[in-house]
Amino acid sequence: MNLIGQPVDRIDGLLKVTGEARYAAEFPEARLAHAVLVTSTIARGTIASIDASSAQAVPGVLLVMTYQNAPRLPNGGRPTLAPPAGRRLSLLQDNEVHYSNEPVAVVVADTLEHATDAARQLRVVYQSSAASVDFAQAKPNAHAPDRPQGRQTDTQRGSFEDGMQSGTVHVNATYTTPIEHHNPMEPHATMARWDGPHLTLYDSTQGVSSAAQAVAKVFGIPPGDVRVISPFIGGGFGCKGSSWSHVSLCAMAAKQTGRPVRLVLERPQMFGPVGARPRTEQHFTIAARQDGTLTAMRHDSFSNTSTIEDWTETCCMVTRMLYTVPNQVTTHRIVPLNLGTPTFMRAPGETTGSFALESAMDELAAALKMDPLALRLKNYAEADPQENKPWSGKSLRECYQIGAQKFGWSRRTAAPRSMRDGRTLIGMGMATATYPANRSEASAIARILPDGTAMVASGTQDIGTGTYTVMTQVAADALGFTPEKIHFALGDSTLPRAPVSGGSQSAASVSPAVREAASQARSQLIALALADPASPVHGIARDDITVDNGWVVSRTQPARRDPAAAIIARSGGRPIEATSTVKPGDEKQKYSFHSFGAVFVEVHVDAELGTIRVPRVVAVYDVGRVLNQKTARSQLMGGIVWGVGAALQEESSLDTRYGRFTNANLAEYHVPVNADIGSLDITFIDRPDPYINSLGVRGIGEIGITGVPAAIANAVYHATGVRVRDLPVTLDKVMGGTMV
Ligand code: MOS
């Protein structure tokens, strides 16, 4: 494998920086009409009346679609599919309001300006009823979810009570994390066009196939009648893993108006109807012996859901697998609120769960007067302690060692507030990163064309991660072609099916399918050449043949070679084609698949102002084989940057009087800018996972954010002596906190 791992530049980079890359809202369409979504201003109740007269009077208005005139959908617009494809949508089938910012109308006009004007003039009168939006107040109503995302709701191993008694040092703490909203630069956007019974959607989605399936279910039409096209996506992060209400609403509007319709969510509409990371409250009880050996651990996680879906932030997943604690209880409970349903948001459960777990481990280390890294090594899990299975591969010890060495962890003095430079308090913190290595069935096609180039395709997505680039590398490598001769296509539900780009599974699922299809096409090309008496390689033993730079060539007599175009031309000029579907076998029964990492962080805290800076992060990851050093590093950088934001800035601020978010815009929803980010030193162990797939590749989209918030909170504790257990760690919490 020559090309695998190479830091190949993004093949779509030039298209993106020159504006040539076409996003969902940018496809030109004759007779295009523009839709604007109108959302509720109350958190719970019913629509009492609607006055659309002023809206209808705006020039160019084509449709004001409300529950009064929207087309009736099969099953009341509530198709039964499991998330991510199936969500409980708001499709104007009744007058109920379940949360603020819920879709209540769609206004369509000839221009975006007319539609926007008309949407503002629509008068909706509500009958409000008491809404439940306060997490603390509603917490007594918490209930157990039913196998959240297919995982066990609660777990128990050993005897927690016995473990508590064998431990001499205890930690008992509660950690909280706020509601956060995905805000990719490109908001959700859809363009819908009906051609008779056939619906085409240009949609910004993480899953073209699952989106097609979801919309087909909504309309009760065959999945083959819906085509979803999504060649470029301006970020997804989980919110675009589900097909939310606006997608089907756009298709409904297109049907009603008889015109293609475009619908782009306004930035404030990103805060409600398209998912969020829920609020979490996590209770930890830990017991350990004086030497650091964990004897008992209990993790009770509460998170909010909506009143219309049970969604669970699976915070305990990390706790179950990361350390060899013999006696453990974990529980998940959910608190229904009148808010939009939460959803997958980059490392859902692992981001929030690792903040609590890795903060608690730091608190335990402090209580034991033990080095935080030594405490992790003391309880290093040589096998998955919950599943009782060996790891498919785990090089976490190396991650710790290399990270500590590169960071200079040995320079850290143990006591909090012991490192200082003038009025700058210096803190060093660390945490473990982990994320499961997921994989699903995927298909691909490889076609060697008469001109000697190849078309390789899979119905996967590039959500900004580099799928185009790494799949081109995999295809080129397997074919024996140069990357320039490969055209890789994705983002179309008519292509061979691939899973949703979520759960960090695309690279691990799609690359083996691409590799297999390309290898088969390569074999066919070789067979064709060897069988052809006119070929310069005719008669050469198969073992002596390879494909290099698009030529079928003898390894031992390189002068005997035959280019793909000539081989195809002599055989009748038809393309060579191979398709492949690959799926996981029984390896998940035998092994536990996870990626791991170690994150080391330095923070500078102004002793008088409490301001926190993160001058450097050193992180080392075991993510299996790295397909492209450059795009992989970019993924991990993005994850770490988000981790810095989650640690220090990010929070959707809820006005509990109205159930509305007060910072529903990019000015007040704080995320890091370049000036907030210091040096990011990222290292890969780059060791193929022997069991996950033919390439040894695990996904890398999500692990980067995990561990970072805890490492920063731990570093802030080390700098200041103040333990902040509530994200984000802001200066008021540092200055107002007590030293522990
Ligand atoms: Mo990821 S949160 O599964 O898109």
XYZ file of C-alpha atoms and ligand atoms in Angstrom:
744
model
C 0.000 0.000 0.000
C 1.922 2.951 -1.298
C -0.647 5.713 -1.282
C -2.338 4.828 1.986
C -1.308 7.243 4.690
C 0.218 9.789 2.317
C -0.631 13.415 3.186
C -2.404 13.914 -0.163
C -3.967 17.370 -0.516
C -7.749 17.499 -0.514
C -8.788 16.784 -4.073
C -11.846 18.991 -3.595
C -9.801 21.780 -2.000
C -9.488 23.879 -5.144
C -13.212 23.562 -5.870
C -13.990 24.754 -2.385
C -11.677 27.742 -2.222
C -12.712 28.922 -5.687
C -16.436 28.596 -4.975
C -16.866 25.914 -7.632
C -18.059 23.331 -5.123
C -21.821 23.395 -5.190
C -23.698 23.119 -1.902
C -27.365 22.179 -1.456
C -28.708 25.740 -1.688
C -26.574 26.576 -4.715
C -27.966 24.285 -7.391
C -29.579 26.361 -10.119
C -33.117 25.410 -11.022
C -35.573 26.886 -13.501
C -38.714 28.372 -11.902
C -37.154 28.022 -8.463
C -39.322 29.257 -5.607
C -38.022 30.200 -2.171
C -39.388 28.987 1.133
C -39.029 30.490 4.588
C -39.824 28.489 7.687
C -41.975 30.075 10.398
C -41.468 28.660 13.886
C -43.457 28.798 17.116
C -42.974 31.527 19.694
C -44.383 29.506 22.594
C -42.959 26.368 24.195
C -46.214 24.459 24.608
C -49.838 24.820 23.581
C -51.900 24.996 20.456
C -52.328 27.312 17.517
C -55.621 29.149 18.167
C -55.845 31.033 14.894
C -53.794 32.111 11.918
C -54.210 35.333 9.976
C -52.415 34.941 6.665
C -54.034 37.877 4.881
C -51.058 40.280 5.122
C -48.632 37.501 4.233
C -50.717 36.491 1.220
C -50.796 40.116 0.081
C -46.998 40.340 -0.258
C -46.121 40.392 -3.980
C -44.871 37.096 -5.350
C -46.229 34.928 -2.562
C -47.120 31.480 -3.867
C -48.070 29.562 -0.753
C -48.632 30.027 2.954
C -48.657 26.450 4.211
C -49.948 25.849 7.735
C -51.658 22.952 9.477
C -54.901 24.249 7.972
C -53.947 23.618 4.351
C -50.876 21.367 4.398
C -51.276 18.071 2.520
C -52.338 15.243 4.829
C -49.589 12.660 5.130
C -49.877 8.919 5.712
C -49.816 8.002 9.423
C -50.225 11.652 10.349
C -46.656 12.289 9.156
C -45.237 9.974 11.820
C -43.433 7.206 9.975
C -41.839 4.540 12.113
C -38.117 4.378 11.585
C -35.401 4.376 14.201
C -33.057 7.380 14.427
C -31.011 8.617 12.727
C -33.383 8.147 9.767
C -36.648 8.283 11.678
C -37.438 11.280 13.846
C -40.700 12.584 15.215
C -41.205 15.498 12.845
C -43.329 18.640 12.823
C -45.086 18.472 9.459
C -48.096 20.753 9.986
C -50.511 17.883 10.521
C -52.141 19.361 13.630
C -52.162 22.543 15.701
C -50.073 21.251 18.610
C -46.912 23.053 19.718
C -44.311 21.016 21.649
C -41.396 23.461 21.899
C -40.404 26.972 21.015
C -38.965 27.330 17.516
C -40.997 24.358 16.261
C -42.053 24.671 12.585
C -45.620 25.987 12.295
C -45.718 27.322 8.725
C -43.832 27.509 5.454
C -44.112 30.584 3.261
C -43.133 30.266 -0.404
C -42.582 33.147 -2.820
C -40.830 33.974 -6.062
C -37.872 35.506 -4.245
C -36.250 34.950 -0.871
C -36.974 38.574 0.022
C -40.683 38.251 -0.673
C -40.871 34.982 1.239
C -39.011 36.504 4.194
C -41.263 39.567 4.222
C -44.408 37.441 4.052
C -43.163 35.081 6.774
C -42.692 38.066 9.079
C -46.253 39.210 8.365
C -47.883 35.901 9.170
C -49.919 36.277 12.364
C -50.139 33.123 14.455
C -52.149 33.321 17.671
C -51.387 30.694 20.268
C -53.162 29.199 23.227
C -50.294 28.592 25.659
C -50.203 25.937 28.329
C -47.665 25.414 31.096
C -44.371 24.295 29.597
C -41.690 22.293 31.331
C -38.279 23.638 30.346
C -36.390 23.789 33.645
C -34.127 20.749 33.984
C -33.805 20.934 37.759
C -37.536 21.269 38.253
C -38.359 18.468 35.841
C -35.668 16.071 37.049
C -38.027 14.211 39.421
C -39.946 13.151 36.268
C -36.886 11.402 34.848
C -37.446 7.951 33.397
C -35.291 5.156 32.065
C -34.932 5.093 28.291
C -35.378 1.827 26.411
C -31.956 0.685 25.182
C -30.680 4.077 24.039
C -29.051 3.807 20.590
C -29.173 0.054 21.042
C -27.038 0.128 24.174
C -27.873 -1.167 27.628
C -29.660 1.473 29.682
C -28.069 0.434 32.968
C -25.191 -1.886 33.809
C -23.933 -3.556 36.911
C -20.825 -5.643 37.486
C -19.458 -7.057 40.727
C -20.834 -5.614 43.931
C -20.765 -1.860 44.209
C -21.330 -1.962 47.996
C -18.462 -4.391 48.591
C -16.247 -2.291 46.351
C -17.094 0.854 48.282
C -16.050 -0.856 51.504
C -12.745 -2.104 50.149
C -11.796 1.398 49.070
C -10.288 3.825 51.555
C -10.382 6.982 49.418
C -13.636 8.217 47.953
C -14.808 10.783 45.424
C -18.409 11.897 45.300
C -19.134 14.639 42.809
C -21.689 15.916 40.327
C -20.746 17.256 36.901
C -23.012 19.243 34.630
C -22.806 20.151 30.979
C -25.024 22.607 29.108
C -27.253 22.297 26.079
C -25.170 22.936 22.965
C -26.291 23.397 19.374
C -24.508 22.249 16.234
C -23.674 25.223 14.090
C -21.913 24.104 10.939
C -21.039 27.088 8.750
C -23.578 25.828 6.236
C -26.977 25.684 7.941
C -29.454 22.974 6.977
C -30.561 23.544 3.388
C -32.766 21.666 0.953
C -34.018 22.085 -2.592
C -36.929 19.862 -3.625
C -38.181 19.146 -7.124
C -40.940 16.776 -8.191
C -40.909 15.213 -11.650
C -44.240 13.401 -11.649
C -44.002 10.816 -8.871
C -40.236 11.240 -8.553
C -38.781 13.523 -5.903
C -35.258 14.896 -6.141
C -33.741 16.564 -3.096
C -30.527 18.525 -3.039
C -29.979 18.312 0.672
C -27.176 19.052 3.085
C -27.119 15.648 4.724
C -24.774 13.185 6.372
C -26.722 10.307 4.835
C -28.119 10.411 1.294
C -29.630 6.920 1.515
C -31.117 7.325 4.966
C -32.527 10.743 3.998
C -34.164 9.267 0.886
C -35.585 6.459 2.987
C -36.893 8.850 5.636
C -38.613 11.193 3.181
C -40.090 8.268 1.222
C -41.613 7.012 4.485
C -43.101 10.434 5.191
C -44.866 10.528 1.826
C -45.606 6.821 1.733
C -43.881 6.404 -1.629
C -41.294 3.796 -2.727
C -37.751 4.685 -1.573
C -36.647 4.395 -5.194
C -38.838 7.382 -6.040
C -36.729 9.693 -3.875
C -33.251 10.704 -4.958
C -31.053 12.667 -2.577
C -27.997 14.498 -3.909
C -25.385 15.980 -1.599
C -21.949 16.352 -3.143
C -20.630 18.945 -0.668
C -21.593 19.627 2.919
C -20.473 22.589 4.950
C -20.187 20.602 8.155
C -22.569 18.182 9.794
C -21.400 17.050 13.243
C -24.499 14.906 13.844
C -27.307 17.415 13.245
C -27.373 16.444 9.571
C -27.403 12.741 10.416
C -31.198 12.857 10.638
C -33.662 14.180 8.091
C -35.529 16.818 10.090
C -38.893 18.468 9.487
C -37.704 21.144 7.055
C -36.674 18.536 4.451
C -40.120 16.999 4.128
C -41.758 20.419 4.516
C -39.743 21.654 1.548
C -40.903 18.663 -0.506
C -44.505 19.306 0.600
C -44.187 22.949 -0.471
C -42.764 21.910 -3.833
C -45.689 19.575 -4.345
C -48.246 22.247 -3.368
C -46.762 24.955 -5.574
C -45.820 22.717 -8.485
C -42.401 24.363 -8.518
C -38.930 23.468 -7.292
C -38.546 24.962 -3.817
C -35.439 25.890 -1.839
C -35.498 26.115 1.947
C -32.519 27.271 4.004
C -32.792 27.473 7.775
C -32.076 30.871 9.280
C -29.299 30.742 11.864
C -31.678 31.095 14.846
C -33.622 28.116 13.467
C -30.552 25.970 14.110
C -31.481 26.252 17.807
C -34.474 23.937 18.187
C -35.918 21.968 15.277
C -32.698 20.224 14.165
C -31.254 18.650 17.306
C -28.845 19.628 20.038
C -26.548 18.149 22.627
C -28.769 17.839 25.698
C -28.018 19.111 29.159
C -26.407 16.470 31.354
C -26.113 16.031 35.092
C -23.775 13.238 36.047
C -23.177 11.863 39.520
C -19.968 9.992 40.226
C -19.071 7.931 43.262
C -15.639 6.315 43.209
C -13.700 4.295 45.747
C -10.041 3.325 45.542
C -7.344 1.807 47.658
C -4.461 3.980 48.797
C -2.279 2.635 45.960
C -4.805 3.942 43.422
C -6.532 0.652 42.604
C -10.164 1.383 41.785
C -12.548 -0.760 43.827
C -15.943 0.761 43.028
C -17.466 3.245 40.619
C -20.999 4.474 40.161
C -22.061 6.783 37.340
C -25.646 8.032 37.177
C -26.348 10.167 34.134
C -29.378 12.388 33.581
C -29.959 14.221 30.324
C -32.861 16.075 28.819
C -34.965 14.860 25.955
C -38.041 16.441 24.348
C -41.661 15.603 25.108
C -42.025 13.974 21.673
C -39.023 11.592 21.524
C -36.885 9.680 23.960
C -33.359 10.741 23.174
C -30.507 9.775 25.465
C -27.023 11.206 25.772
C -25.195 7.957 26.527
C -22.703 9.403 28.984
C -21.908 6.109 30.728
C -20.474 4.312 27.699
C -16.938 5.543 28.434
C -17.218 4.698 32.110
C -18.128 1.099 31.311
C -15.025 0.360 29.263
C -12.160 2.641 30.181
C -10.788 1.295 33.474
C -10.613 -2.099 35.194
C -12.903 -1.269 38.061
C -14.384 -4.588 39.232
C -17.498 -3.217 40.927
C -19.546 -0.800 38.903
C -23.041 0.556 38.413
C -24.033 2.878 35.557
C -27.472 4.286 34.811
C -29.063 6.563 32.219
C -32.207 8.560 32.922
C -33.893 11.117 30.707
C -35.846 14.228 31.592
C -38.565 15.263 29.096
C -38.690 19.006 28.461
C -40.589 21.230 26.045
C -37.516 21.685 23.883
C -36.578 20.394 20.450
C -35.412 16.776 20.512
C -31.682 16.451 21.151
C -29.591 14.279 18.858
C -26.130 12.981 18.012
C -23.581 15.764 18.423
C -19.939 14.959 17.829
C -19.067 12.046 20.122
C -22.551 12.024 21.663
C -22.158 10.641 25.177
C -18.392 10.340 24.984
C -17.807 14.112 25.013
C -20.012 14.704 28.048
C -19.271 11.367 29.716
C -15.518 11.684 29.399
C -15.690 15.165 30.922
C -17.315 13.721 34.050
C -15.276 10.510 34.249
C -11.926 12.112 33.557
C -12.637 14.999 35.939
C -13.595 12.485 38.633
C -10.386 10.522 38.012
C -8.431 13.768 38.427
C -10.252 14.453 41.685
C -9.398 10.946 42.839
C -5.745 11.455 41.927
C -5.715 14.665 43.976
C -7.354 12.910 46.932
C -4.801 10.096 46.697
C -1.936 12.561 46.189
C -1.112 10.510 43.143
C -0.021 11.576 39.685
C -3.124 11.646 37.430
C -1.337 9.729 34.670
C -0.044 7.121 37.135
C -3.621 6.618 38.351
C -4.780 5.869 34.807
C -1.911 3.439 34.244
C -2.650 1.732 37.554
C -6.178 0.931 36.337
C -5.321 0.324 32.685
C -7.847 -2.061 31.128
C -6.001 -4.838 29.288
C -9.372 -6.116 28.037
C -12.844 -4.588 27.835
C -13.995 -4.876 31.453
C -17.698 -4.665 30.631
C -17.825 -6.940 27.605
C -15.072 -9.274 28.833
C -13.534 -9.311 25.394
C -10.020 -8.558 24.200
C -9.513 -5.253 22.434
C -9.107 -5.473 18.674
C -6.095 -3.274 19.290
C -5.182 -0.842 22.039
C -2.022 1.209 22.125
C -3.188 3.615 24.794
C -0.111 2.975 26.961
C 2.045 4.247 24.098
C -0.269 7.242 23.694
C 0.245 8.111 27.363
C 4.000 7.630 27.196
C 4.606 9.541 23.980
C 2.194 12.289 25.003
C 3.728 12.735 28.442
C 7.185 12.882 26.956
C 6.321 15.374 24.197
C 4.358 17.517 26.622
C 6.941 17.510 29.382
C 4.524 16.093 31.941
C 7.421 15.365 34.316
C 7.910 19.119 34.743
C 4.476 19.365 36.365
C 4.676 20.009 40.105
C 1.970 18.109 41.950
C 0.347 20.740 44.145
C -2.381 22.975 42.697
C -1.363 26.617 42.264
C 2.285 25.622 42.433
C 3.300 26.724 38.932
C 3.279 30.418 38.282
C 4.823 33.071 36.076
C 4.124 36.513 37.488
C 0.390 36.846 37.731
C -0.153 33.939 35.347
C -1.087 30.719 37.065
C 0.118 27.772 35.007
C -1.792 24.520 34.997
C -1.116 21.139 33.438
C -3.897 18.641 33.017
C -4.483 15.425 31.151
C -7.290 13.070 30.250
C -7.937 9.939 28.232
C -9.754 10.100 24.914
C -11.765 7.220 23.516
C -14.454 6.490 20.980
C -15.864 3.191 19.691
C -14.683 1.979 16.286
C -17.923 1.505 14.366
C -18.491 -0.112 11.003
C -21.521 -0.940 8.821
C -22.256 -2.564 5.499
C -21.189 -0.506 2.482
C -21.047 -0.923 -1.277
C -18.923 0.568 -4.015
C -18.436 0.384 -7.754
C -15.209 0.664 -9.740
C -15.176 1.169 -13.482
C -12.083 1.335 -15.667
C -12.992 3.486 -18.644
C -11.823 3.230 -22.270
C -9.707 6.377 -21.868
C -7.609 4.661 -19.211
C -9.065 6.531 -16.259
C -11.299 5.062 -13.589
C -14.611 6.054 -12.086
C -15.071 4.813 -8.556
C -18.165 5.588 -6.533
C -20.075 4.914 -3.369
C -23.206 6.531 -1.973
C -21.292 7.908 0.978
C -20.792 11.524 1.984
C -17.909 13.959 2.482
C -19.056 16.113 5.366
C -15.809 18.040 5.267
C -13.754 15.144 6.562
C -11.909 14.251 3.371
C -13.896 11.264 2.047
C -13.263 12.261 -1.587
C -9.559 12.356 -0.927
C -9.045 9.224 1.132
C -11.337 7.104 -1.067
C -9.418 8.280 -4.124
C -6.249 7.134 -2.392
C -7.747 3.745 -1.506
C -9.090 3.262 -5.054
C -5.866 4.374 -6.726
C -3.834 2.102 -4.498
C -6.017 -0.946 -5.147
C -6.234 -0.340 -8.913
C -2.592 0.499 -9.445
C -3.539 3.867 -10.929
C -2.329 7.328 -9.966
C -4.862 9.416 -7.997
C -5.094 11.875 -10.924
C -6.624 9.085 -13.027
C -9.399 8.378 -10.523
C -12.719 10.177 -10.427
C -14.404 9.363 -7.125
C -18.127 10.103 -6.873
C -20.283 10.206 -3.744
C -23.254 12.041 -2.284
C -26.038 10.539 -4.411
C -28.575 8.008 -3.195
C -28.599 6.311 -6.611
C -24.981 5.207 -6.083
C -24.182 1.900 -4.343
C -25.402 2.216 -0.814
C -23.234 3.343 2.096
C -24.102 4.162 5.693
C -24.801 7.549 7.204
C -21.601 9.482 7.887
C -22.064 9.389 11.626
C -20.581 7.458 14.482
C -17.144 7.893 12.884
C -17.927 4.966 10.597
C -17.504 6.146 7.008
C -13.807 5.500 6.494
C -13.958 2.118 8.231
C -17.088 1.040 6.332
C -16.536 2.452 2.851
C -12.797 2.052 2.334
C -12.902 -1.781 2.385
C -15.771 -1.708 -0.170
C -13.852 0.673 -2.433
C -10.727 -1.419 -2.036
C -12.583 -4.623 -2.902
C -14.386 -3.201 -5.950
C -11.166 -1.642 -7.238
C -9.203 -4.871 -6.675
C -11.768 -6.837 -8.646
C -11.644 -4.353 -11.517
C -7.846 -4.585 -11.450
C -8.013 -8.393 -11.610
C -10.359 -8.205 -14.585
C -8.027 -5.806 -16.339
C -5.086 -8.147 -15.795
C -7.066 -11.199 -16.941
C -8.136 -9.386 -20.091
C -4.541 -8.474 -20.939
C -3.127 -11.920 -20.221
C -5.788 -13.597 -22.344
C -5.176 -11.324 -25.319
C -2.518 -12.663 -27.747
C -1.984 -9.116 -28.958
C -0.963 -7.895 -25.528
C 2.739 -7.384 -24.724
C 2.109 -9.187 -21.425
C 0.419 -12.212 -23.028
C 1.873 -15.450 -21.719
C 3.456 -13.954 -18.616
C 2.671 -15.791 -15.367
C -0.051 -14.150 -13.263
C 2.302 -13.997 -10.263
C 4.696 -11.850 -12.243
C 2.045 -9.282 -13.149
C 1.187 -6.047 -11.429
C -0.557 -2.827 -12.356
C 1.547 0.267 -12.099
C 0.510 3.768 -13.060
C -2.372 2.373 -15.104
C -0.209 -0.152 -17.007
C -0.425 -3.912 -16.689
C 3.247 -4.771 -16.378
C 5.626 -7.637 -15.715
C 7.503 -7.258 -12.464
C 10.593 -9.021 -13.808
C 10.524 -7.675 -17.383
C 9.195 -4.125 -16.959
C 9.556 -3.459 -20.691
C 6.602 -5.802 -21.218
C 3.672 -3.640 -20.350
C 0.239 -2.736 -21.640
C -1.786 0.402 -20.794
C -5.387 0.025 -19.599
C -6.789 2.052 -22.499
C -5.166 -0.283 -25.074
C -6.352 -3.404 -23.250
C -9.927 -2.137 -23.233
C -9.758 -0.917 -26.851
C -8.604 -4.326 -28.124
C -11.301 -6.129 -26.166
C -14.202 -4.200 -27.668
C -14.045 -0.871 -25.899
C -16.414 -1.659 -23.040
C -15.555 -0.388 -19.573
C -14.415 -2.904 -16.995
C -16.735 -2.850 -14.039
C -16.877 -4.397 -10.581
C -19.151 -3.780 -7.646
C -18.624 -4.902 -4.116
C -20.553 -5.010 -0.880
C -18.618 -5.612 2.300
C -20.013 -5.950 5.759
C -18.823 -6.715 9.245
C -18.509 -10.405 10.124
C -18.557 -11.884 13.597
C -15.514 -9.934 14.794
C -17.635 -7.815 17.138
C -18.544 -10.990 18.989
C -14.867 -11.700 19.563
C -13.292 -8.304 20.089
C -14.098 -4.919 21.523
C -13.369 -2.141 19.028
C -12.285 1.240 20.312
C -9.891 4.005 19.464
C -7.897 5.656 22.206
C -5.903 8.751 22.874
C -4.116 10.758 25.537
C -4.620 14.506 25.799
C -2.243 16.826 27.670
C -3.099 20.473 28.110
C -1.408 23.551 29.493
C -3.566 26.447 30.635
C -2.645 29.956 31.691
C -5.045 31.567 34.139
C -4.776 35.233 35.017
C -4.672 35.200 38.837
C -6.503 38.515 39.096
C -8.990 38.280 36.222
C -9.604 34.548 35.983
C -9.246 34.556 32.195
C -8.176 31.182 30.816
C -5.913 30.591 27.830
C -4.843 27.283 26.327
C -1.387 27.859 24.853
C -0.808 24.231 23.946
C -2.381 20.831 23.593
C -0.380 17.646 23.014
C -2.447 14.665 21.940
C -1.516 11.171 20.812
C -4.001 8.804 19.197
C -4.353 5.144 18.394
C -6.951 5.186 15.614
C -5.750 2.187 13.615
C -4.138 2.809 10.245
C -4.182 6.428 9.140
C -5.439 6.814 5.557
C -4.100 10.334 5.035
C -1.836 12.055 7.523
C -3.027 15.485 6.476
C -6.807 15.034 6.491
C -6.578 12.875 9.615
C -4.636 15.534 11.458
C -7.201 18.066 10.296
C -9.991 15.928 11.769
C -8.246 15.641 15.113
C -7.453 19.355 15.134
C -11.116 20.152 14.547
C -12.137 17.844 17.355
C -9.638 19.332 19.790
C -10.643 22.885 18.875
C -14.253 21.964 19.558
C -13.112 20.436 22.851
C -11.532 23.753 23.783
C -14.808 25.494 22.948
C -16.843 22.977 24.958
C -14.473 23.427 27.883
C -14.377 27.208 27.971
C -17.081 28.840 25.865
C -19.888 26.836 24.422
C -23.371 26.985 25.925
C -26.910 27.472 24.648
C -28.397 29.821 27.172
C -32.025 28.971 27.896
C -34.599 31.493 29.066
C -36.723 29.205 31.217
C -39.642 31.621 31.130
C -40.164 31.091 27.416
C -38.200 27.968 26.583
C -36.171 29.988 24.086
C -32.438 30.224 23.648
C -31.193 33.741 24.200
C -27.965 33.340 22.222
C -29.369 31.738 19.081
C -26.858 33.370 16.758
C -23.165 33.151 15.971
C -22.334 36.424 17.722
C -23.416 35.264 21.159
C -22.990 31.502 20.796
C -19.298 31.460 21.575
C -16.918 29.099 19.848
C -13.140 29.390 19.543
C -11.595 31.662 16.953
C -8.010 31.394 15.763
C -6.800 33.632 18.572
C -8.206 31.181 21.135
C -6.157 28.275 19.861
C -2.485 27.827 20.604
C -0.216 25.029 19.509
C -1.873 21.695 18.731
C 0.636 18.867 18.623
C -1.016 15.725 17.225
C 0.647 12.333 16.906
C -0.731 9.092 15.506
C 0.465 5.672 16.602
C -0.636 4.580 13.076
C -0.942 0.860 13.785
C -3.512 -1.026 11.683
C -6.385 -2.571 13.609
C -6.005 -6.241 12.633
C -9.684 -7.125 12.963
C -11.818 -4.193 11.882
C -11.526 -4.405 8.082
C -9.119 -5.180 5.247
C -7.260 -1.901 5.717
C -7.021 -1.773 9.504
C -8.769 1.599 9.428
C -10.886 2.986 12.254
C -12.866 6.215 12.071
C -11.476 9.460 13.437
C -14.297 11.988 13.222
C -15.249 12.034 16.863
C -12.439 10.932 19.149
C -10.723 14.331 18.885
C -13.246 16.173 21.046
C -13.286 13.505 23.759
C -11.141 14.042 26.821
C -10.337 17.641 25.916
C -12.891 19.359 28.197
C -11.748 17.265 31.173
C -8.051 17.823 30.428
C -8.703 21.583 30.414
C -10.841 21.555 33.574
C -8.143 19.445 35.234
C -5.469 21.898 34.125
C -7.540 24.813 35.464
C -7.774 22.985 38.789
C -4.018 22.460 38.764
C -3.440 26.126 37.961
C -5.864 27.598 40.472
C -6.910 24.980 43.021
C -10.516 25.588 41.960
C -12.449 22.580 40.685
C -15.107 23.622 38.183
C -17.569 20.772 37.616
C -19.948 22.723 35.399
C -19.146 23.368 31.737
C -18.183 25.743 30.341
C -15.339 26.647 32.689
C -15.728 30.422 32.632
C -13.818 33.047 34.577
C -16.711 33.772 36.959
C -16.720 30.135 38.071
C -12.962 30.241 38.568
C -12.941 33.535 40.483
C -16.077 32.642 42.470
C -14.994 29.076 43.228
C -13.394 27.856 46.398
C -10.033 26.203 46.467
C -10.257 22.516 47.283
Mo -21.695 11.989 14.509
S -22.402 13.018 16.164
O -22.409 10.457 14.817
O -22.358 12.782 13.158
